[in-house]
Amino acid sequence: MQDTATQSDPRPTHSRVMLKISGEALMGDQGFGLHPPTVERIAREVKSVHDLGVEICMVIGGGNIFRGLQGSAQGMERTTADYMGMLATVMNALAMQGALETLGLHTRVISAIPMDQVCEPYIRRRAVRHLEKKRVVIFAAGTGNPYFTTDTAATLRASEMSCEAIFKGTKVDGVYDKDPMKHDDAVRYDSITYDEVLQKHLKVMDASAIALARENQLPIIVFSLDEPGGFRSILRGEGTSTRVEG
């Protein structure tokens, strides 16, 4: 008997990808913390792509729990605030690991800050091996250094893992010339260059992450994570997104 699912589904456009999402994406409609139904929904999105045979690694921000820059702005010493933000990303990674494993996906949380009782330390070859074994790998604690964002961490880890692209899940379906939530006349780009992102100060990723992606010719695909099935659709060459490259 032939596998009709295999016949009907086009091959995914990429075989190994980095999914970058913000900590705020895990809040749902709450103003703070984790919203379990939202975490579970995103986990199902990840599973739908994993089912296509795509190797997936993830970086999740920590802004739903603590953001280093905000702590610093309120008078906290910047380095301490950034380390607190890194710990928040570990909490989010563990929450996502739990949701993914509930769906039957083998998942590893790998932290740039060693904390052996809750997750693995970052060793590149071991992380690559996890991906080869079709495990979802979630990189936590940023780069392990203050003054670097999780955008930069995602770009760094994607480069180290030889990912073919970074998929940035947001609340909108791509990159716009202005905030589409505030401006009805905002125009979406189908594609845009790294240099244009920097020159126009578009809020795709921070400048360090964009520069690192440009140096390694690593495409960034921005899409809506709020759209049901959006992640899978983009990996099948469908749906709406913006591609940053060149």
PDB file of C-alpha atoms in Angstrom:
ATOM      1  CA  MET A   1       0.000   0.000   0.000  1.00  0.00           C
ATOM      2  CA  GLN A   2       1.437   3.371  -0.998  1.00  0.00           C
ATOM      3  CA  ASP A   3       1.925   6.201   1.480  1.00  0.00           C
ATOM      4  CA  THR A   4      -0.555   8.812   0.247  1.00  0.00           C
ATOM      5  CA  ALA A   5       0.699  11.404   2.739  1.00  0.00           C
ATOM      6  CA  THR A   6       4.151  11.202   1.191  1.00  0.00           C
ATOM      7  CA  GLN A   7       2.669  11.555  -2.283  1.00  0.00           C
ATOM      8  CA  SER A   8       0.568  14.637  -1.453  1.00  0.00           C
ATOM      9  CA  ASP A   9       3.110  16.527   0.652  1.00  0.00           C
ATOM     10  CA  PRO A  10       5.785  18.430  -1.289  1.00  0.00           C
ATOM     11  CA  ARG A  11       9.317  18.001  -0.039  1.00  0.00           C
ATOM     12  CA  PRO A  12      10.319  20.581   2.597  1.00  0.00           C
ATOM     13  CA  THR A  13      12.412  23.459   1.297  1.00  0.00           C
ATOM     14  CA  HIS A  14      15.035  22.964   4.025  1.00  0.00           C
ATOM     15  CA  SER A  15      16.336  19.902   5.869  1.00  0.00           C
ATOM     16  CA  ARG A  16      17.827  21.559   8.984  1.00  0.00           C
ATOM     17  CA  VAL A  17      16.527  24.839  10.384  1.00  0.00           C
ATOM     18  CA  MET A  18      16.693  27.151  13.378  1.00  0.00           C
ATOM     19  CA  LEU A  19      13.379  28.371  14.790  1.00  0.00           C
ATOM     20  CA  LYS A  20      13.738  31.615  16.749  1.00  0.00           C
ATOM     21  CA  ILE A  21      10.788  32.819  18.807  1.00  0.00           C
ATOM     22  CA  SER A  22      10.472  35.465  21.473  1.00  0.00           C
ATOM     23  CA  GLY A  23       9.635  34.720  25.075  1.00  0.00           C
ATOM     24  CA  GLU A  24       6.565  36.912  24.616  1.00  0.00           C
ATOM     25  CA  ALA A  25       5.251  34.354  22.112  1.00  0.00           C
ATOM     26  CA  LEU A  26       4.721  31.965  25.039  1.00  0.00           C
ATOM     27  CA  MET A  27       2.576  34.427  27.021  1.00  0.00           C
ATOM     28  CA  GLY A  28      -0.590  34.026  24.979  1.00  0.00           C
ATOM     29  CA  ASP A  29      -3.019  36.764  26.012  1.00  0.00           C
ATOM     30  CA  GLN A  30      -1.379  37.108  29.405  1.00  0.00           C
ATOM     31  CA  GLY A  31       0.885  40.015  30.192  1.00  0.00           C
ATOM     32  CA  PHE A  32       3.571  37.890  31.815  1.00  0.00           C
ATOM     33  CA  GLY A  33       4.905  34.358  32.218  1.00  0.00           C
ATOM     34  CA  LEU A  34       3.939  31.149  30.447  1.00  0.00           C
ATOM     35  CA  HIS A  35       0.531  30.285  29.002  1.00  0.00           C
ATOM     36  CA  PRO A  36       0.487  26.447  28.789  1.00  0.00           C
ATOM     37  CA  PRO A  37      -2.092  26.228  25.951  1.00  0.00           C
ATOM     38  CA  THR A  38       0.042  28.600  23.863  1.00  0.00           C
ATOM     39  CA  VAL A  39       3.200  26.601  24.601  1.00  0.00           C
ATOM     40  CA  GLU A  40       1.354  23.444  23.546  1.00  0.00           C
ATOM     41  CA  ARG A  41       0.102  25.089  20.333  1.00  0.00           C
ATOM     42  CA  ILE A  42       3.630  26.116  19.337  1.00  0.00           C
ATOM     43  CA  ALA A  43       4.888  22.627  20.198  1.00  0.00           C
ATOM     44  CA  ARG A  44       2.311  21.176  17.794  1.00  0.00           C
ATOM     45  CA  GLU A  45       3.571  23.559  15.086  1.00  0.00           C
ATOM     46  CA  VAL A  46       7.109  22.266  15.679  1.00  0.00           C
ATOM     47  CA  LYS A  47       5.931  18.661  15.558  1.00  0.00           C
ATOM     48  CA  SER A  48       4.135  19.231  12.244  1.00  0.00           C
ATOM     49  CA  VAL A  49       7.451  20.341  10.704  1.00  0.00           C
ATOM     50  CA  HIS A  50       9.408  17.555  12.418  1.00  0.00           C
ATOM     51  CA  ASP A  51       6.960  15.104  10.846  1.00  0.00           C
ATOM     52  CA  LEU A  52       8.153  16.322   7.429  1.00  0.00           C
ATOM     53  CA  GLY A  53      11.615  14.993   8.299  1.00  0.00           C
ATOM     54  CA  VAL A  54      13.128  18.400   9.034  1.00  0.00           C
ATOM     55  CA  GLU A  55      15.829  18.623  11.709  1.00  0.00           C
ATOM     56  CA  ILE A  56      14.902  21.438  14.104  1.00  0.00           C
ATOM     57  CA  CYS A  57      16.793  23.476  16.646  1.00  0.00           C
ATOM     58  CA  MET A  58      15.251  26.336  18.604  1.00  0.00           C
ATOM     59  CA  VAL A  59      16.176  29.456  20.536  1.00  0.00           C
ATOM     60  CA  ILE A  60      13.511  31.047  22.738  1.00  0.00           C
ATOM     61  CA  GLY A  61      13.839  34.500  24.263  1.00  0.00           C
ATOM     62  CA  GLY A  62      13.151  35.244  27.910  1.00  0.00           C
ATOM     63  CA  GLY A  63      11.235  38.521  27.711  1.00  0.00           C
ATOM     64  CA  ASN A  64       8.049  36.994  29.109  1.00  0.00           C
ATOM     65  CA  ILE A  65       9.876  36.437  32.410  1.00  0.00           C
ATOM     66  CA  PHE A  66      12.768  38.918  32.543  1.00  0.00           C
ATOM     67  CA  ARG A  67      14.514  41.143  30.021  1.00  0.00           C
ATOM     68  CA  GLY A  68      18.063  42.241  30.835  1.00  0.00           C
ATOM     69  CA  LEU A  69      17.821  45.599  29.062  1.00  0.00           C
ATOM     70  CA  GLN A  70      14.691  46.556  30.998  1.00  0.00           C
ATOM     71  CA  GLY A  71      16.298  45.551  34.277  1.00  0.00           C
ATOM     72  CA  SER A  72      19.348  47.614  33.395  1.00  0.00           C
ATOM     73  CA  ALA A  73      17.169  50.614  32.502  1.00  0.00           C
ATOM     74  CA  GLN A  74      15.601  50.418  35.951  1.00  0.00           C
ATOM     75  CA  GLY A  75      18.970  50.745  37.644  1.00  0.00           C
ATOM     76  CA  MET A  76      20.150  47.144  37.842  1.00  0.00           C
ATOM     77  CA  GLU A  77      23.757  46.450  36.872  1.00  0.00           C
ATOM     78  CA  ARG A  78      23.686  45.389  33.200  1.00  0.00           C
ATOM     79  CA  THR A  79      25.745  42.205  33.482  1.00  0.00           C
ATOM     80  CA  THR A  80      23.654  40.884  36.359  1.00  0.00           C
ATOM     81  CA  ALA A  81      20.448  41.770  34.533  1.00  0.00           C
ATOM     82  CA  ASP A  82      21.600  39.949  31.401  1.00  0.00           C
ATOM     83  CA  TYR A  83      22.461  36.803  33.349  1.00  0.00           C
ATOM     84  CA  MET A  84      18.981  36.877  34.872  1.00  0.00           C
ATOM     85  CA  GLY A  85      17.566  37.123  31.367  1.00  0.00           C
ATOM     86  CA  MET A  86      19.614  34.089  30.338  1.00  0.00           C
ATOM     87  CA  LEU A  87      18.131  32.075  33.201  1.00  0.00           C
ATOM     88  CA  ALA A  88      14.656  33.074  31.996  1.00  0.00           C
ATOM     89  CA  THR A  89      15.429  31.507  28.601  1.00  0.00           C
ATOM     90  CA  VAL A  90      16.296  28.239  30.349  1.00  0.00           C
ATOM     91  CA  MET A  91      12.892  28.222  32.043  1.00  0.00           C
ATOM     92  CA  ASN A  92      11.173  28.744  28.690  1.00  0.00           C
ATOM     93  CA  ALA A  93      13.276  26.039  27.062  1.00  0.00           C
ATOM     94  CA  LEU A  94      12.332  23.532  29.757  1.00  0.00           C
ATOM     95  CA  ALA A  95       8.652  24.418  29.332  1.00  0.00           C
ATOM     96  CA  MET A  96       8.882  23.862  25.575  1.00  0.00           C
ATOM     97  CA  GLN A  97      10.797  20.609  26.101  1.00  0.00           C
ATOM     98  CA  GLY A  98       7.988  19.332  28.313  1.00  0.00           C
ATOM     99  CA  ALA A  99       5.348  20.232  25.726  1.00  0.00           C
ATOM    100  CA  LEU A 100       7.308  18.621  22.867  1.00  0.00           C
ATOM    101  CA  GLU A 101       7.973  15.423  24.793  1.00  0.00           C
ATOM    102  CA  THR A 102       4.276  15.172  25.649  1.00  0.00           C
ATOM    103  CA  LEU A 103       3.748  15.001  21.874  1.00  0.00           C
ATOM    104  CA  GLY A 104       6.329  12.225  21.609  1.00  0.00           C
ATOM    105  CA  LEU A 105       9.296  14.225  20.313  1.00  0.00           C
ATOM    106  CA  HIS A 106      12.686  13.467  21.826  1.00  0.00           C
ATOM    107  CA  THR A 107      14.052  16.852  22.887  1.00  0.00           C
ATOM    108  CA  ARG A 108      17.285  18.116  24.411  1.00  0.00           C
ATOM    109  CA  VAL A 109      17.797  21.442  26.174  1.00  0.00           C
ATOM    110  CA  ILE A 110      21.401  22.608  25.822  1.00  0.00           C
ATOM    111  CA  SER A 111      22.539  25.548  27.939  1.00  0.00           C
ATOM    112  CA  ALA A 112      25.445  27.901  27.324  1.00  0.00           C
ATOM    113  CA  ILE A 113      25.650  28.222  31.129  1.00  0.00           C
ATOM    114  CA  PRO A 114      26.366  24.802  32.698  1.00  0.00           C
ATOM    115  CA  MET A 115      23.551  23.535  34.937  1.00  0.00           C
ATOM    116  CA  ASP A 116      23.927  19.798  34.649  1.00  0.00           C
ATOM    117  CA  GLN A 117      20.968  18.850  36.828  1.00  0.00           C
ATOM    118  CA  VAL A 118      18.413  20.336  34.437  1.00  0.00           C
ATOM    119  CA  CYS A 119      20.016  20.372  30.966  1.00  0.00           C
ATOM    120  CA  GLU A 120      23.122  19.560  28.964  1.00  0.00           C
ATOM    121  CA  PRO A 121      26.110  21.899  28.601  1.00  0.00           C
ATOM    122  CA  TYR A 122      26.799  23.180  25.102  1.00  0.00           C
ATOM    123  CA  ILE A 123      29.140  20.897  23.154  1.00  0.00           C
ATOM    124  CA  ARG A 124      28.853  21.460  19.421  1.00  0.00           C
ATOM    125  CA  ARG A 125      29.507  17.925  18.237  1.00  0.00           C
ATOM    126  CA  ARG A 126      27.037  16.499  20.745  1.00  0.00           C
ATOM    127  CA  ALA A 127      24.373  18.986  19.635  1.00  0.00           C
ATOM    128  CA  VAL A 128      24.939  18.059  15.987  1.00  0.00           C
ATOM    129  CA  ARG A 129      24.600  14.387  16.867  1.00  0.00           C
ATOM    130  CA  HIS A 130      21.255  15.051  18.579  1.00  0.00           C
ATOM    131  CA  LEU A 131      19.994  16.681  15.381  1.00  0.00           C
ATOM    132  CA  GLU A 132      21.229  13.766  13.287  1.00  0.00           C
ATOM    133  CA  LYS A 133      19.218  11.473  15.567  1.00  0.00           C
ATOM    134  CA  LYS A 134      16.124  13.594  14.796  1.00  0.00           C
ATOM    135  CA  ARG A 135      15.921  15.079  18.266  1.00  0.00           C
ATOM    136  CA  VAL A 136      14.687  18.645  18.658  1.00  0.00           C
ATOM    137  CA  VAL A 137      17.468  20.722  20.210  1.00  0.00           C
ATOM    138  CA  ILE A 138      16.620  23.842  22.224  1.00  0.00           C
ATOM    139  CA  PHE A 139      19.556  26.148  22.890  1.00  0.00           C
ATOM    140  CA  ALA A 140      19.166  28.094  26.132  1.00  0.00           C
ATOM    141  CA  ALA A 141      21.030  30.817  28.058  1.00  0.00           C
ATOM    142  CA  GLY A 142      21.887  32.785  24.923  1.00  0.00           C
ATOM    143  CA  THR A 143      25.576  32.776  24.080  1.00  0.00           C
ATOM    144  CA  GLY A 144      26.472  32.516  27.766  1.00  0.00           C
ATOM    145  CA  ASN A 145      27.722  36.106  27.697  1.00  0.00           C
ATOM    146  CA  PRO A 146      26.082  39.388  28.715  1.00  0.00           C
ATOM    147  CA  TYR A 147      25.471  42.121  26.141  1.00  0.00           C
ATOM    148  CA  PHE A 148      24.360  39.601  23.496  1.00  0.00           C
ATOM    149  CA  THR A 149      20.719  39.030  22.583  1.00  0.00           C
ATOM    150  CA  THR A 150      18.971  35.747  21.874  1.00  0.00           C
ATOM    151  CA  ASP A 151      18.766  36.905  18.226  1.00  0.00           C
ATOM    152  CA  THR A 152      22.553  36.813  18.105  1.00  0.00           C
ATOM    153  CA  ALA A 153      22.571  33.485  19.961  1.00  0.00           C
ATOM    154  CA  ALA A 154      20.151  31.998  17.414  1.00  0.00           C
ATOM    155  CA  THR A 155      22.304  33.176  14.505  1.00  0.00           C
ATOM    156  CA  LEU A 156      25.480  31.877  16.141  1.00  0.00           C
ATOM    157  CA  ARG A 157      24.025  28.450  16.931  1.00  0.00           C
ATOM    158  CA  ALA A 158      22.410  28.189  13.488  1.00  0.00           C
ATOM    159  CA  SER A 159      25.801  28.823  11.920  1.00  0.00           C
ATOM    160  CA  GLU A 160      27.513  26.282  14.174  1.00  0.00           C
ATOM    161  CA  MET A 161      24.836  23.655  13.466  1.00  0.00           C
ATOM    162  CA  SER A 162      25.064  24.253   9.680  1.00  0.00           C
ATOM    163  CA  CYS A 163      21.381  25.185   9.543  1.00  0.00           C
ATOM    164  CA  GLU A 164      20.113  26.146   6.097  1.00  0.00           C
ATOM    165  CA  ALA A 165      18.000  29.042   7.375  1.00  0.00           C
ATOM    166  CA  ILE A 166      16.703  30.834  10.448  1.00  0.00           C
ATOM    167  CA  PHE A 167      12.923  30.920  10.729  1.00  0.00           C
ATOM    168  CA  LYS A 168      11.792  33.780  12.929  1.00  0.00           C
ATOM    169  CA  GLY A 169       8.239  33.326  14.166  1.00  0.00           C
ATOM    170  CA  THR A 170       6.495  36.612  14.941  1.00  0.00           C
ATOM    171  CA  LYS A 171       2.978  38.020  15.279  1.00  0.00           C
ATOM    172  CA  VAL A 172       2.968  39.291  11.677  1.00  0.00           C
ATOM    173  CA  ASP A 173       3.495  37.512   8.362  1.00  0.00           C
ATOM    174  CA  GLY A 174       6.788  39.095   7.390  1.00  0.00           C
ATOM    175  CA  VAL A 175       8.859  42.271   7.446  1.00  0.00           C
ATOM    176  CA  TYR A 176       7.050  45.569   6.862  1.00  0.00           C
ATOM    177  CA  ASP A 177       8.316  49.071   6.163  1.00  0.00           C
ATOM    178  CA  LYS A 178       6.502  50.207   9.330  1.00  0.00           C
ATOM    179  CA  ASP A 179       4.597  48.559  12.170  1.00  0.00           C
ATOM    180  CA  PRO A 180       1.495  46.942  10.558  1.00  0.00           C
ATOM    181  CA  MET A 181      -0.191  46.857  13.964  1.00  0.00           C
ATOM    182  CA  LYS A 182      -0.164  50.663  14.024  1.00  0.00           C
ATOM    183  CA  HIS A 183      -0.227  51.642  10.343  1.00  0.00           C
ATOM    184  CA  ASP A 184      -2.833  50.410   7.867  1.00  0.00           C
ATOM    185  CA  ASP A 185      -0.664  51.488   4.944  1.00  0.00           C
ATOM    186  CA  ALA A 186       2.329  49.361   6.011  1.00  0.00           C
ATOM    187  CA  VAL A 187       3.863  47.468   3.081  1.00  0.00           C
ATOM    188  CA  ARG A 188       5.261  43.951   3.408  1.00  0.00           C
ATOM    189  CA  TYR A 189       8.500  42.952   1.693  1.00  0.00           C
ATOM    190  CA  ASP A 190       8.571  39.594  -0.105  1.00  0.00           C
ATOM    191  CA  SER A 191      12.368  39.702   0.119  1.00  0.00           C
ATOM    192  CA  ILE A 192      14.937  42.177   1.375  1.00  0.00           C
ATOM    193  CA  THR A 193      18.710  42.262   1.779  1.00  0.00           C
ATOM    194  CA  TYR A 194      20.658  42.274   5.021  1.00  0.00           C
ATOM    195  CA  ASP A 195      22.014  45.730   4.179  1.00  0.00           C
ATOM    196  CA  GLU A 196      18.525  47.127   3.597  1.00  0.00           C
ATOM    197  CA  VAL A 197      17.395  45.807   6.972  1.00  0.00           C
ATOM    198  CA  LEU A 198      20.290  47.621   8.641  1.00  0.00           C
ATOM    199  CA  GLN A 199      19.962  50.813   6.619  1.00  0.00           C
ATOM    200  CA  LYS A 200      16.208  51.101   7.143  1.00  0.00           C
ATOM    201  CA  HIS A 201      16.428  50.104  10.830  1.00  0.00           C
ATOM    202  CA  LEU A 202      13.815  47.398  10.346  1.00  0.00           C
ATOM    203  CA  LYS A 203      13.072  45.361  13.445  1.00  0.00           C
ATOM    204  CA  VAL A 204      13.904  41.913  12.136  1.00  0.00           C
ATOM    205  CA  MET A 205      16.786  41.052  14.457  1.00  0.00           C
ATOM    206  CA  ASP A 206      19.394  43.193  16.176  1.00  0.00           C
ATOM    207  CA  ALA A 207      22.298  44.531  14.116  1.00  0.00           C
ATOM    208  CA  SER A 208      24.823  41.989  15.435  1.00  0.00           C
ATOM    209  CA  ALA A 209      22.592  39.089  14.426  1.00  0.00           C
ATOM    210  CA  ILE A 210      21.962  40.533  10.961  1.00  0.00           C
ATOM    211  CA  ALA A 211      25.695  41.133  10.426  1.00  0.00           C
ATOM    212  CA  LEU A 212      26.526  37.572  11.514  1.00  0.00           C
ATOM    213  CA  ALA A 213      23.844  36.116   9.222  1.00  0.00           C
ATOM    214  CA  ARG A 214      25.174  38.219   6.322  1.00  0.00           C
ATOM    215  CA  GLU A 215      28.740  37.077   6.953  1.00  0.00           C
ATOM    216  CA  ASN A 216      27.668  33.422   6.881  1.00  0.00           C
ATOM    217  CA  GLN A 217      25.094  33.852   4.067  1.00  0.00           C
ATOM    218  CA  LEU A 218      22.381  32.482   6.354  1.00  0.00           C
ATOM    219  CA  PRO A 219      18.876  33.387   5.134  1.00  0.00           C
ATOM    220  CA  ILE A 220      16.312  34.652   7.659  1.00  0.00           C
ATOM    221  CA  ILE A 221      12.664  33.838   6.946  1.00  0.00           C
ATOM    222  CA  VAL A 222      10.172  35.916   8.928  1.00  0.00           C
ATOM    223  CA  PHE A 223       6.650  34.478   9.208  1.00  0.00           C
ATOM    224  CA  SER A 224       3.619  34.496  11.477  1.00  0.00           C
ATOM    225  CA  LEU A 225       3.715  31.938  14.258  1.00  0.00           C
ATOM    226  CA  ASP A 226       0.140  32.905  15.160  1.00  0.00           C
ATOM    227  CA  GLU A 227      -1.122  31.505  11.852  1.00  0.00           C
ATOM    228  CA  PRO A 228      -2.215  27.859  12.420  1.00  0.00           C
ATOM    229  CA  GLY A 229      -0.006  25.591  10.341  1.00  0.00           C
ATOM    230  CA  GLY A 230       2.129  28.554   9.314  1.00  0.00           C
ATOM    231  CA  PHE A 231       5.502  27.010  10.120  1.00  0.00           C
ATOM    232  CA  ARG A 232       4.721  23.855   8.155  1.00  0.00           C
ATOM    233  CA  SER A 233       3.333  25.846   5.212  1.00  0.00           C
ATOM    234  CA  ILE A 234       6.491  27.944   4.923  1.00  0.00           C
ATOM    235  CA  LEU A 235       8.661  24.810   4.996  1.00  0.00           C
ATOM    236  CA  ARG A 236       6.575  23.446   2.116  1.00  0.00           C
ATOM    237  CA  GLY A 237       7.128  26.577   0.046  1.00  0.00           C
ATOM    238  CA  GLU A 238       3.654  27.933   0.695  1.00  0.00           C
ATOM    239  CA  GLY A 239       2.204  30.703   2.848  1.00  0.00           C
ATOM    240  CA  THR A 240       3.323  34.306   3.312  1.00  0.00           C
ATOM    241  CA  SER A 241       6.708  35.364   4.627  1.00  0.00           C
ATOM    242  CA  THR A 242       9.669  37.666   4.041  1.00  0.00           C
ATOM    243  CA  ARG A 243      13.072  36.290   3.121  1.00  0.00           C
ATOM    244  CA  VAL A 244      16.144  38.240   4.235  1.00  0.00           C
ATOM    245  CA  GLU A 245      19.322  37.367   2.327  1.00  0.00           C
ATOM    246  CA  GLY A 246      21.988  38.650  -0.028  1.00  0.00           C
TER     247      GLY A 246
END
